[in-house]
Short mmCIF file of the C-alpha atoms (twelve columns), coordinates in Angstrom:
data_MODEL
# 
_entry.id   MODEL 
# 
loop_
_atom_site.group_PDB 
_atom_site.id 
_atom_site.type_symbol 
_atom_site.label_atom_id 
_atom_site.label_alt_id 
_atom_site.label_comp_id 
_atom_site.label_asym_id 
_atom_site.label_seq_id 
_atom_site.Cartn_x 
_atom_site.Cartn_y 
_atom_site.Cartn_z 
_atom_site.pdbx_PDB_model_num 
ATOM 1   C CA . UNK A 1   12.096  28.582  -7.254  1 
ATOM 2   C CA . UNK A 2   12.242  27.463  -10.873 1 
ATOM 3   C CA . UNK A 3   14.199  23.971  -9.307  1 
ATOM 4   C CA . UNK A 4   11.360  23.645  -6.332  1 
ATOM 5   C CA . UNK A 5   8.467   24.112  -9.678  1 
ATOM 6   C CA . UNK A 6   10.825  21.741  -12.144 1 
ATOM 7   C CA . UNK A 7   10.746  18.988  -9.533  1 
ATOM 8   C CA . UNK A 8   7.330   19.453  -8.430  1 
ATOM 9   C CA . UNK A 9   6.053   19.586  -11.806 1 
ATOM 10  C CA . UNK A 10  8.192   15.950  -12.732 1 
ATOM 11  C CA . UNK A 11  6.178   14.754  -9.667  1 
ATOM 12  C CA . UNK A 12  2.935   15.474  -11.109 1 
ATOM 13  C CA . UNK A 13  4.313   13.819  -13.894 1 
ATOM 14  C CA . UNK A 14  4.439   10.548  -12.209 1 
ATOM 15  C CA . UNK A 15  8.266   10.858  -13.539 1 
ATOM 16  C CA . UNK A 16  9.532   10.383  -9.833  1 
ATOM 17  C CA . UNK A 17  13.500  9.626   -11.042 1 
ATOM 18  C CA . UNK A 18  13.493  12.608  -12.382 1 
ATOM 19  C CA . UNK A 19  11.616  14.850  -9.621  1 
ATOM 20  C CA . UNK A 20  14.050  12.766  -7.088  1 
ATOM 21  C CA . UNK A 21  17.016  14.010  -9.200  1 
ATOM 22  C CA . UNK A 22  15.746  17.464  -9.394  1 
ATOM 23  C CA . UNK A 23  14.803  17.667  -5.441  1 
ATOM 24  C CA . UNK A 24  18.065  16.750  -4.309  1 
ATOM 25  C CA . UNK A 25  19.554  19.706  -6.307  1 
ATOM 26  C CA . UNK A 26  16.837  22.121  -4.845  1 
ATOM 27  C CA . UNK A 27  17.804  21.245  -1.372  1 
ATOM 28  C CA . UNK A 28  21.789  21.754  -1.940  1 
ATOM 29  C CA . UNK A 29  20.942  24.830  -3.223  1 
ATOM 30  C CA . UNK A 30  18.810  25.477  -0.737  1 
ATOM 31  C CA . UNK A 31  21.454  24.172  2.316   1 
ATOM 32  C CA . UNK A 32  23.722  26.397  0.667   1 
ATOM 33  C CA . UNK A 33  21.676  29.174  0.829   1 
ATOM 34  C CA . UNK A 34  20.824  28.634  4.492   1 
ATOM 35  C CA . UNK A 35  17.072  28.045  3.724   1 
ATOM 36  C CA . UNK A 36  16.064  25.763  6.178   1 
ATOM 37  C CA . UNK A 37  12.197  25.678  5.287   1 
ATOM 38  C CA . UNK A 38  12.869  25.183  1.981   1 
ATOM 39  C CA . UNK A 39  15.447  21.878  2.442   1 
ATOM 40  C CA . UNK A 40  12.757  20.623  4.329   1 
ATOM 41  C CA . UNK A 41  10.831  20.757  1.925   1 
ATOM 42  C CA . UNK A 42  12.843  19.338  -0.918  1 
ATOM 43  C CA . UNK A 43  13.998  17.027  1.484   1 
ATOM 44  C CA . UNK A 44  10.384  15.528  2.120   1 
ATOM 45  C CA . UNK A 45  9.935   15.289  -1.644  1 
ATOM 46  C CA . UNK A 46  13.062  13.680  -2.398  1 
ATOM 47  C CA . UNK A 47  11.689  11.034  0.387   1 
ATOM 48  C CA . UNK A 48  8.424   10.688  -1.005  1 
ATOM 49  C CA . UNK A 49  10.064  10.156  -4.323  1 
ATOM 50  C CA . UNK A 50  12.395  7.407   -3.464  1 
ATOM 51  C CA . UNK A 51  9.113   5.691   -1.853  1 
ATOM 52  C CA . UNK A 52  7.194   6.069   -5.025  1 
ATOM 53  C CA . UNK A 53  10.535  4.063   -6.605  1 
ATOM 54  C CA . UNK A 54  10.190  1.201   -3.841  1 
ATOM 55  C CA . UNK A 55  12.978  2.580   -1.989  1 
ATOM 56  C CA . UNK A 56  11.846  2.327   1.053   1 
ATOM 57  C CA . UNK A 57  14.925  2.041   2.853   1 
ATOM 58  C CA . UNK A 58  16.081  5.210   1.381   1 
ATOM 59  C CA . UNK A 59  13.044  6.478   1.654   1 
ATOM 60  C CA . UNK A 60  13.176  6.364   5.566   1 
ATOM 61  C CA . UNK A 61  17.009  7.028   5.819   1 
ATOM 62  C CA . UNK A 62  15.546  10.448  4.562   1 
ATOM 63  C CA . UNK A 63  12.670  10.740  6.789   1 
ATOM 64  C CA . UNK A 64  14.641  9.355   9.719   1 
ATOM 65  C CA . UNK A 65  16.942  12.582  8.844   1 
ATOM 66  C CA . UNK A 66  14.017  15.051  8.700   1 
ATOM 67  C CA . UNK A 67  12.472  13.929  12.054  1 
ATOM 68  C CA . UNK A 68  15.500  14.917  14.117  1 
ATOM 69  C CA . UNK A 69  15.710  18.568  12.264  1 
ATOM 70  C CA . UNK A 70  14.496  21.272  14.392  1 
ATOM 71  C CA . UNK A 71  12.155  22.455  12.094  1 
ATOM 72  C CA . UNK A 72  10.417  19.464  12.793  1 
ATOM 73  C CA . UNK A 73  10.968  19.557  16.462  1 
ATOM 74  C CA . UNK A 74  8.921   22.734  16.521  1 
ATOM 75  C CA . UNK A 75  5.365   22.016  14.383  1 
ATOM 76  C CA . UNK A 76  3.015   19.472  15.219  1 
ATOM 77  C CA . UNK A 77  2.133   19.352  11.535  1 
ATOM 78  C CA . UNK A 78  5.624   18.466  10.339  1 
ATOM 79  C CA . UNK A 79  5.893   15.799  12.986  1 
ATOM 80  C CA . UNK A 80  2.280   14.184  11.460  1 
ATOM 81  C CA . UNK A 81  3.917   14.022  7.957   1 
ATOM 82  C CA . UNK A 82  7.140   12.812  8.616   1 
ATOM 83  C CA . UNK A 83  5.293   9.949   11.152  1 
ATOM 84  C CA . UNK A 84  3.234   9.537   8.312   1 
ATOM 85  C CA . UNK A 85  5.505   9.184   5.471   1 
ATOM 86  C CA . UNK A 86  7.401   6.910   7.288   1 
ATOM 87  C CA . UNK A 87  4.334   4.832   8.350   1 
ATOM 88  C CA . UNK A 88  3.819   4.197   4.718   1 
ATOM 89  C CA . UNK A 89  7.479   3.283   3.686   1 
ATOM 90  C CA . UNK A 90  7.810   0.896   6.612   1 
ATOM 91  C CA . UNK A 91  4.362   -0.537  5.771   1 
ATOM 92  C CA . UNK A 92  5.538   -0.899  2.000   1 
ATOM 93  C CA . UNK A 93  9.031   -2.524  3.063   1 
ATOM 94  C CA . UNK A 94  7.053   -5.368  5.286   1 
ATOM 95  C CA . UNK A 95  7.520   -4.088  8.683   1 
ATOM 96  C CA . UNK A 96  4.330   -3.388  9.913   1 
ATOM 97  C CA . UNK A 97  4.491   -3.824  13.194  1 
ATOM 98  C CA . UNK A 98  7.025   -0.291  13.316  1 
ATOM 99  C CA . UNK A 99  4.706   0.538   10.683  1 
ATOM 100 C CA . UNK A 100 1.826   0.712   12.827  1 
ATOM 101 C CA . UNK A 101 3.665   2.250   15.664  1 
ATOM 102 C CA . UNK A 102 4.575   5.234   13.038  1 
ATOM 103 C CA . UNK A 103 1.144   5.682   11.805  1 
ATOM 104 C CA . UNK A 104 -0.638  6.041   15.645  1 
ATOM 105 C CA . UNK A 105 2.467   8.439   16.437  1 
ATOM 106 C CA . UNK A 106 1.194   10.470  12.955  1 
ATOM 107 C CA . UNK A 107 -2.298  10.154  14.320  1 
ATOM 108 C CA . UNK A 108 -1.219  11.250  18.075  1 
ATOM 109 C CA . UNK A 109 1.001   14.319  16.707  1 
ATOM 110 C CA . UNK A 110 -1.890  15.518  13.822  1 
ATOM 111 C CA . UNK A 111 -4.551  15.506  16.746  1 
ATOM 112 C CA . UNK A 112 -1.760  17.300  19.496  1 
ATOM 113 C CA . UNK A 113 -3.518  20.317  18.126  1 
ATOM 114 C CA . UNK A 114 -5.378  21.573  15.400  1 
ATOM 115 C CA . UNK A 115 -3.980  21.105  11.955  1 
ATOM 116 C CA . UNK A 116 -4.677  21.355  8.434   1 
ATOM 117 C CA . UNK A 117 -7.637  18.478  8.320   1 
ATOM 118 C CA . UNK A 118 -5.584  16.620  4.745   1 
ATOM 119 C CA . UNK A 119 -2.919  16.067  7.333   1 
ATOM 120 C CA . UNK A 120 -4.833  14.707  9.611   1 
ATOM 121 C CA . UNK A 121 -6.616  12.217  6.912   1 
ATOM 122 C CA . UNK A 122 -3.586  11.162  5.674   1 
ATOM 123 C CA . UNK A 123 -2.703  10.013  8.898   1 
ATOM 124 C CA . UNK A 124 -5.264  8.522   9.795   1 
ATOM 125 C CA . UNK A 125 -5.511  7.140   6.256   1 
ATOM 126 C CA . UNK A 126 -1.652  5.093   7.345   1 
ATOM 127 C CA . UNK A 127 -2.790  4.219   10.723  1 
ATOM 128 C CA . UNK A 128 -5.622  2.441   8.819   1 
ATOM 129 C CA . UNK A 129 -3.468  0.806   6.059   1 
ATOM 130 C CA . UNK A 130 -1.097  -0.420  8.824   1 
ATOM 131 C CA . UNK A 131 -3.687  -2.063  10.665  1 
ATOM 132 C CA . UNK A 132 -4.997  -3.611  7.622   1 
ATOM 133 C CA . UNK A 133 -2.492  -5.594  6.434   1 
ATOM 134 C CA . UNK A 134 -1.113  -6.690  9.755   1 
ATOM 135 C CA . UNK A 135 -4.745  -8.547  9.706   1 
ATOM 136 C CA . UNK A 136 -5.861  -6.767  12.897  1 
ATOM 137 C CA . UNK A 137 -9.233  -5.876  11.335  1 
ATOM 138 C CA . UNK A 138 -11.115 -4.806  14.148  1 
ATOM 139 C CA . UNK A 139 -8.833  -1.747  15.294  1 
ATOM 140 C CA . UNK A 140 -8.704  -0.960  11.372  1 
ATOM 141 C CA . UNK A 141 -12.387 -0.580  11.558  1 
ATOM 142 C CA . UNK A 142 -12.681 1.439   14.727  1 
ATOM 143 C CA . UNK A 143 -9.932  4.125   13.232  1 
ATOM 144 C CA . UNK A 144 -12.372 3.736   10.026  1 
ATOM 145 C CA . UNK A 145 -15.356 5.053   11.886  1 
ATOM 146 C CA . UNK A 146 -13.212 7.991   12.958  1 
ATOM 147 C CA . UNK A 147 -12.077 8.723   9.773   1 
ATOM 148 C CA . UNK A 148 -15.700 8.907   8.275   1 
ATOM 149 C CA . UNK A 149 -16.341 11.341  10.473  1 
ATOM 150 C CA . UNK A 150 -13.685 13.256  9.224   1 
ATOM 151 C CA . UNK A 151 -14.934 12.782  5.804   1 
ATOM 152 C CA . UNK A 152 -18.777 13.478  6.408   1 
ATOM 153 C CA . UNK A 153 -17.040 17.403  6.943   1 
ATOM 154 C CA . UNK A 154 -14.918 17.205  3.576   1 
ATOM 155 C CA . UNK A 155 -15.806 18.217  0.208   1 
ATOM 156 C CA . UNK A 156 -15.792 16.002  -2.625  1 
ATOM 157 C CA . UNK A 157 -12.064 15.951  -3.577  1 
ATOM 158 C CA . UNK A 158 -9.035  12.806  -3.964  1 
ATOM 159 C CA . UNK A 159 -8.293  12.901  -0.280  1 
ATOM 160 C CA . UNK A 160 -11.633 12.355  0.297   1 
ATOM 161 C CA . UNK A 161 -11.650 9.434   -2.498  1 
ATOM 162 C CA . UNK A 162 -8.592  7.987   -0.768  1 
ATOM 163 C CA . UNK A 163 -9.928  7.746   2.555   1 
ATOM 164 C CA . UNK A 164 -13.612 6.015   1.548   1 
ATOM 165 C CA . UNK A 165 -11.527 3.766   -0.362  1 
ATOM 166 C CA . UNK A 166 -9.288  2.408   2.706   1 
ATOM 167 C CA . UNK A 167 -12.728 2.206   4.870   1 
ATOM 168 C CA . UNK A 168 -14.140 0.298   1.762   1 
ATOM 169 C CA . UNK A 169 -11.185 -2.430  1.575   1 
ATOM 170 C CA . UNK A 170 -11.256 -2.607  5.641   1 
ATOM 171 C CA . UNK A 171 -14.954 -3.312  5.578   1 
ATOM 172 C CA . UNK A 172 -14.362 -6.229  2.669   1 
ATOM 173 C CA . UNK A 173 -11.985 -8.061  4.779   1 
ATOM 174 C CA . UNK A 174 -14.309 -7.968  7.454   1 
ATOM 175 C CA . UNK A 175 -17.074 -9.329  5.611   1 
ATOM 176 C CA . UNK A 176 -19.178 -6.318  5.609   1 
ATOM 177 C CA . UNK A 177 -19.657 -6.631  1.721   1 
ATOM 178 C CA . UNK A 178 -22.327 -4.543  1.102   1 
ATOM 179 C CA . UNK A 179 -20.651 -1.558  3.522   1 
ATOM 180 C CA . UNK A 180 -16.957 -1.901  1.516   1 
ATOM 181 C CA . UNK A 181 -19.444 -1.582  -1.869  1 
ATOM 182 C CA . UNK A 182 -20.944 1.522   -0.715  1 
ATOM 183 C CA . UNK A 183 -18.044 2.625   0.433   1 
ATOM 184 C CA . UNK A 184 -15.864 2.040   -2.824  1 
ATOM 185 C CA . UNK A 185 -18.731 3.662   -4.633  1 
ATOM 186 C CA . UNK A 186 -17.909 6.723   -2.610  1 
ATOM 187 C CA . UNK A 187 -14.078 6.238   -3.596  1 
ATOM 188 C CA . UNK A 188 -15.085 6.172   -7.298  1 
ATOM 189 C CA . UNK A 189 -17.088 9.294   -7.586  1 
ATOM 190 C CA . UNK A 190 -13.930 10.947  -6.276  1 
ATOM 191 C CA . UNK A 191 -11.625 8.807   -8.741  1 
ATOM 192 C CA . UNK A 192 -11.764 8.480   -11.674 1 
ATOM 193 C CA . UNK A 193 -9.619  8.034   -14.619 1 
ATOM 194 C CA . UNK A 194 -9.845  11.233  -16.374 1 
ATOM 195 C CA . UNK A 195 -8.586  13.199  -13.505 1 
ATOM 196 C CA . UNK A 196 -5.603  10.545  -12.769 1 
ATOM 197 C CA . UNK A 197 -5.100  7.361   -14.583 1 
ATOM 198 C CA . UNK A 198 -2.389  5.853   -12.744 1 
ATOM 199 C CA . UNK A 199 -4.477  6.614   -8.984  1 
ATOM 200 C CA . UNK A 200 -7.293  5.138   -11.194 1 
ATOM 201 C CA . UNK A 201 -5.589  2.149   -12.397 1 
ATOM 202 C CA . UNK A 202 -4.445  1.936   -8.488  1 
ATOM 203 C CA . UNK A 203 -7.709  1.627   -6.868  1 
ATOM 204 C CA . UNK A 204 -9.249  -0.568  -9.183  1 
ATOM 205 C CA . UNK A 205 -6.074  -2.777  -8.254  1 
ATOM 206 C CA . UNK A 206 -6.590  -2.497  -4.617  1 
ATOM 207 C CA . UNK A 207 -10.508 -3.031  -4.901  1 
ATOM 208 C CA . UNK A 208 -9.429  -6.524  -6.662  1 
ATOM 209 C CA . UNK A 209 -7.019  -7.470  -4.267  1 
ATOM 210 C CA . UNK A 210 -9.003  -6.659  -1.273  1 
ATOM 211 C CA . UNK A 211 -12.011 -8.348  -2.707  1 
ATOM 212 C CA . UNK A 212 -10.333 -11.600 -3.448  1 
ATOM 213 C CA . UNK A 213 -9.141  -11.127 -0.186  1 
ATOM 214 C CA . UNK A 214 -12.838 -11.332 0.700   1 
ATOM 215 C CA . UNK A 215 -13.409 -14.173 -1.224  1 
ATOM 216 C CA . UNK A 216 -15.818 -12.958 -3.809  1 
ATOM 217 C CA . UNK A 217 -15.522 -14.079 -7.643  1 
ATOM 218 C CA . UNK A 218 -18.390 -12.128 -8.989  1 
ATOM 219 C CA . UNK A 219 -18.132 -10.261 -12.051 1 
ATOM 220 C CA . UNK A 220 -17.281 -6.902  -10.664 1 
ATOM 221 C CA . UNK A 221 -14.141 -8.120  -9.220  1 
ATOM 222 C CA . UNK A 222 -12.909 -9.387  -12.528 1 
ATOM 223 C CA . UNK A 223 -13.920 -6.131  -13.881 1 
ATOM 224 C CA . UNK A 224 -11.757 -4.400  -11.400 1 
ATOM 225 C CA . UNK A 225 -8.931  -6.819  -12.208 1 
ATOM 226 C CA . UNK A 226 -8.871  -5.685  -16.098 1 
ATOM 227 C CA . UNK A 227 -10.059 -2.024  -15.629 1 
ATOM 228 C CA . UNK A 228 -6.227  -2.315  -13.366 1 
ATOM 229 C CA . UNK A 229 -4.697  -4.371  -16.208 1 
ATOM 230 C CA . UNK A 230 -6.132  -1.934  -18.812 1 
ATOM 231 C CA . UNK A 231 -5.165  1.165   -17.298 1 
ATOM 232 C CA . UNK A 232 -1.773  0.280   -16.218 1 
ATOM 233 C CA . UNK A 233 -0.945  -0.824  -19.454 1 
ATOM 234 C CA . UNK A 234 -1.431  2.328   -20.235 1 
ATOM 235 C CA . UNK A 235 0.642   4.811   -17.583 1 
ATOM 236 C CA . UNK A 236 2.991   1.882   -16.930 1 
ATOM 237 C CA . UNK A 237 4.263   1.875   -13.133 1 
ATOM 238 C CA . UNK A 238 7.184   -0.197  -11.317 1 
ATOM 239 C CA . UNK A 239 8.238   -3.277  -11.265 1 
ATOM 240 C CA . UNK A 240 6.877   -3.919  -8.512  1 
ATOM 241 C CA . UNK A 241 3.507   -2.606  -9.079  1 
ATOM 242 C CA . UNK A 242 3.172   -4.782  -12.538 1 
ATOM 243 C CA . UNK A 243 4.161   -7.735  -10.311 1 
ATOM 244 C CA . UNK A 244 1.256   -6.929  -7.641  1 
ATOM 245 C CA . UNK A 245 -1.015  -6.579  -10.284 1 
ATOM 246 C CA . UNK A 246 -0.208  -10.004 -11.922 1 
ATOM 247 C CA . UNK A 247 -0.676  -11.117 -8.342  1 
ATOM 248 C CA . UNK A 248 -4.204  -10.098 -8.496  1 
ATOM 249 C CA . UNK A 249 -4.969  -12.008 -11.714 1 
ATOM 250 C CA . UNK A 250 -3.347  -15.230 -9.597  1 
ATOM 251 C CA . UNK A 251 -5.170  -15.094 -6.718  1 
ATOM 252 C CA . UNK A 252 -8.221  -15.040 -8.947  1 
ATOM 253 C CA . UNK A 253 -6.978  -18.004 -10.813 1 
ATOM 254 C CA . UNK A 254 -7.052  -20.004 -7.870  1 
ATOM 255 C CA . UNK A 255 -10.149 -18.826 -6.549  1 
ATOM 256 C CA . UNK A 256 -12.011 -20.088 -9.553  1 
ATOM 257 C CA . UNK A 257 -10.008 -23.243 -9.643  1 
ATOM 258 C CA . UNK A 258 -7.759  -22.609 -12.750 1 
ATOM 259 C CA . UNK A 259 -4.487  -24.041 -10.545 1 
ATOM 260 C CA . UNK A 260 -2.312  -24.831 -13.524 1 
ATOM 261 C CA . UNK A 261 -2.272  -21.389 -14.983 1 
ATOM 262 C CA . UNK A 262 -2.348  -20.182 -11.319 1 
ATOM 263 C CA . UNK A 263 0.914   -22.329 -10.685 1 
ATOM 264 C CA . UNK A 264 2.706   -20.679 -13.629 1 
ATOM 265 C CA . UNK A 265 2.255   -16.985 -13.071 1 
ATOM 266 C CA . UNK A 266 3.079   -17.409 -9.433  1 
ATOM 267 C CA . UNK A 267 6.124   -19.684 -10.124 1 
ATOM 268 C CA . UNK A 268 7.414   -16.295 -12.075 1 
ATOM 269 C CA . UNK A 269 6.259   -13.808 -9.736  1 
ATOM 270 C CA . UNK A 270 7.976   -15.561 -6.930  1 
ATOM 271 C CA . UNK A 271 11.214  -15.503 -9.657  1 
ATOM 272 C CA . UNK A 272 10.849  -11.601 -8.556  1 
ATOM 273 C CA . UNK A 273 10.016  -11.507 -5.029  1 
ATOM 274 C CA . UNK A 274 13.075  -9.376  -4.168  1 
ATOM 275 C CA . UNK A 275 10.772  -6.465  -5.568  1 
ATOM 276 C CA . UNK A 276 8.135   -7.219  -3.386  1 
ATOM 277 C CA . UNK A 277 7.587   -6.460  0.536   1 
ATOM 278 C CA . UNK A 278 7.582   -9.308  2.605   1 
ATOM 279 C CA . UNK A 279 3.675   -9.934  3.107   1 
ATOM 280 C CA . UNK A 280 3.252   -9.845  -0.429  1 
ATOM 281 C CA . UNK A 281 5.867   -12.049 -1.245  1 
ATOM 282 C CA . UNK A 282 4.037   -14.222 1.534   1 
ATOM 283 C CA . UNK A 283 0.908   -14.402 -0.191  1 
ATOM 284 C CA . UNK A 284 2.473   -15.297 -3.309  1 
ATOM 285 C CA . UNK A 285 4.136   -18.210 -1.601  1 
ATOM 286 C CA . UNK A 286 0.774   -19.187 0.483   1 
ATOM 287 C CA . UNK A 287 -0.885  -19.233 -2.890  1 
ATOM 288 C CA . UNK A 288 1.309   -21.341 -4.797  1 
ATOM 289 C CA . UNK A 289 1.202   -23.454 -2.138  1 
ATOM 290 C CA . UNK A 290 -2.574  -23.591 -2.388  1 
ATOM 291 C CA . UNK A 291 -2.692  -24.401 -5.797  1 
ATOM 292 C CA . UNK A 292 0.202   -27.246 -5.587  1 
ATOM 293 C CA . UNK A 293 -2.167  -28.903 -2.946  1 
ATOM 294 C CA . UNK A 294 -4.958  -28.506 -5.471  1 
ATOM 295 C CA . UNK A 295 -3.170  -30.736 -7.905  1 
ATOM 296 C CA . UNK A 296 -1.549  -33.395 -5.065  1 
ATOM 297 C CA . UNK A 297 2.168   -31.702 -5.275  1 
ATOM 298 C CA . UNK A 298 2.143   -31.963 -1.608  1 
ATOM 299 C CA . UNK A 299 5.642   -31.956 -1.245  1 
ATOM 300 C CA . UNK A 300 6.285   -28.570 -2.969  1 
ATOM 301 C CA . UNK A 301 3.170   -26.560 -1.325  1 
ATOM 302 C CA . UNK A 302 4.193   -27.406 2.213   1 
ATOM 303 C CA . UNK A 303 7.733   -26.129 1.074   1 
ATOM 304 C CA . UNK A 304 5.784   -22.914 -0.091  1 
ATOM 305 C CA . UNK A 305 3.765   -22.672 2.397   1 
ATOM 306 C CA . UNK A 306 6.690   -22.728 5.284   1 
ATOM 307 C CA . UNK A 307 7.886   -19.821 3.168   1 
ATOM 308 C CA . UNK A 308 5.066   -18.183 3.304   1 
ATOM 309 C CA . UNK A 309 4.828   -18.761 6.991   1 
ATOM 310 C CA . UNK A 310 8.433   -17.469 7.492   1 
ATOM 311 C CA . UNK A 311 7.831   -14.374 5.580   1 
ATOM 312 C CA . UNK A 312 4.602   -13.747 7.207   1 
ATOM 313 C CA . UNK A 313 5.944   -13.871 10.929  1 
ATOM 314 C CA . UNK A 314 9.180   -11.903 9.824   1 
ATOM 315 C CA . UNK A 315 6.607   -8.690  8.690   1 
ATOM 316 C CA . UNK A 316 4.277   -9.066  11.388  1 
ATOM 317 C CA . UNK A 317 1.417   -10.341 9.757   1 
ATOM 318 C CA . UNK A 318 0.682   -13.405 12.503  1 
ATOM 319 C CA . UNK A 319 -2.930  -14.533 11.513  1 
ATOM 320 C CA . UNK A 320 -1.969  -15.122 8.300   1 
ATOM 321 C CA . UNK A 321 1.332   -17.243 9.490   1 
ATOM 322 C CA . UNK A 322 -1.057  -19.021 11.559  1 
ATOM 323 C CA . UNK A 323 -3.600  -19.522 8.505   1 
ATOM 324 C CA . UNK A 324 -0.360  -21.282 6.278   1 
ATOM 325 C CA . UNK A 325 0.646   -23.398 9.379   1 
ATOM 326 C CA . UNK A 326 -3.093  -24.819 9.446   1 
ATOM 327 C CA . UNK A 327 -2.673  -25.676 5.791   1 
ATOM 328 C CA . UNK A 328 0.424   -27.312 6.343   1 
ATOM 329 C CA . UNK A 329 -0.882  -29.522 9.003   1 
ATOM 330 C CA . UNK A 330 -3.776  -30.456 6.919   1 
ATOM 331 C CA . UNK A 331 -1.457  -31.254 3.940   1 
ATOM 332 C CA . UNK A 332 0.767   -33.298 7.075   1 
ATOM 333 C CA . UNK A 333 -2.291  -34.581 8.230   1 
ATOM 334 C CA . UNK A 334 -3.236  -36.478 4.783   1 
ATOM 335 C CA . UNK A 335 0.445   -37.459 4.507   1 
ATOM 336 C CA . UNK A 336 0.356   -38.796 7.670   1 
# 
């Protein structure tokens, strides 16, 4: 018990070496003690934690493990998590096609029977995520309309906060601007920085990306932009999560037409791209490549921009493949 609270408490934390560390030692003990439930349930943390690390690999080696365990085998609820979890590690690693597959598997198992309704959320929550970033907008905002439903019957809490958020960034890439505001407006009053200020500094990250995504360079999405830079300079995070974040801040660079500056952060965040997923390395290539063309390097955005094609197809993201390849035969076209 005082191993299962010690880890748990690093997790709250945000400290997730440490809770990793400590939740591998809780489930030997607990292995060796013949506790099943609880090396399940050290087990799931110690996945969770390596995910939190960018591990995703390892972060599925564990869940892969967990899935065949007959605990598992026998609750509907366990099978939702573990589909879930691993929804969200594959999604994070680049595959989202599996990813996607994992998350309507979560879904399927969480609504096999009645279960605790945050399961059921969070599910839905990765089946939405998946969709998102594999571009395939409209199924994203069909399994959003569920998912409000599901939230019209919750109280006020960060689940809740989490879910109007994805509905909000689904509804922004579908040009429903003034839906994904009301909806992010939702996501705030359950968000906010005094309860968490790395979830804080998260959303306000997200709400940037997904509005650039969107195309809009009003104020409020530079506000979002520093409210993330502020706040994360604050609780720190990853590597990779400082890198996304400077991503942000370059896709609104060359939104608003500042392409030199634009071309030196995402020369060094490319320097990096081993930390990022594929698709995000992708858009860091597509947008270098956009702001080359800007200033006539022709030569070294179509070079990007077959990168960024590569990458794109290799993580299942094939609208946006097909959006680089129409830039490249523009920038072939003028050539030509």
């Amino acid at each position: 018990m005082l191993l299962e609270f010690q880890a748990r408490d690093a997790w709250n934390q945000r400290n997730y070496a440490a809770a990793q560390k400590l939740a591998e030692e809780w489930a030997a003990m607990s292995a060796a003690n013949h506790e099943e439930e609880s090396w399940w349930n050290a087990s799931f943390l110690v996945s969770e934690c390596l995910r939190k690390q960018d591990l995703m690999n390892e972060s599925l080696a564990v869940a892969d493990e967990l899935a065949h365990h007959p605990l598992t085998q026998q609750s509907v609820a366990l099978q939702a998590r573990i589909f879930t979890l691993r929804a969200f590690a594959l999604q994070g690693s680049g595959d989202l096609t599996t990813a996607v597959s994992a998350a309507r598997s979560a879904v399927a198992a969480a609504l096999t029977e009645p279960v605790h309704n945050a399961i059921a959320i969070e599910a839905q929550n990765a089946l939405i995520a998946s969709l998102a970033e594999s571009v395939l907008l409209e199924d994203a905002w069909r399994e959003c309309l569920v998912l409000a439903e599901m939230l019209s019957a919750e109280p006020n809490s960060q689940t809740s906060g989490l879910g109007y958020w994805a509905i909000g960034n689904v509804a922004f890439l579908l040009k429903h601007i003034t839906e994904g505001v009301a909806y992010h407006q939702q996501a705030a009053k359950n968000l906010s920085p005094t309860n968490d200020l790395d979830l804080w500094a998260r959303f306000n990250r997200g709400s940037a990306q997904f509005r650039l995504t969107a195309g809009l360079i009003e104020p409020e999405t530079l506000e979002c932009i520093e409210r993330a830079e502020l706040a994360s300079s604050i609780v720190g995070g990853t590597q990779r999560d400082q890198l996304e974040l400077r991503l942000n801040r370059a896709q609104w660079l060359v939104l608003t037409g500042q392409f030199d500056a634009a071309v030196e952060l995402l020369s060094a965040i490319i320097d990096q791209k081993h930390l990022l997923a594929k698709h995000i390395a992708a858009q860091a290539h597509f947008l270098l490549g956009q702001a080359q063309s800007a200033r006539s390097r022709d030569t070294e955005a179509i070079i990007n921009l077959e990168e960024s094609e590569n990458l794109f197809l290799e993580s299942g993201a094939e609208d946006r493949a097909s959006a680089a390849r129409a830039l490249i035969h523009s920038l072939q076209g003028l050539r030509g």
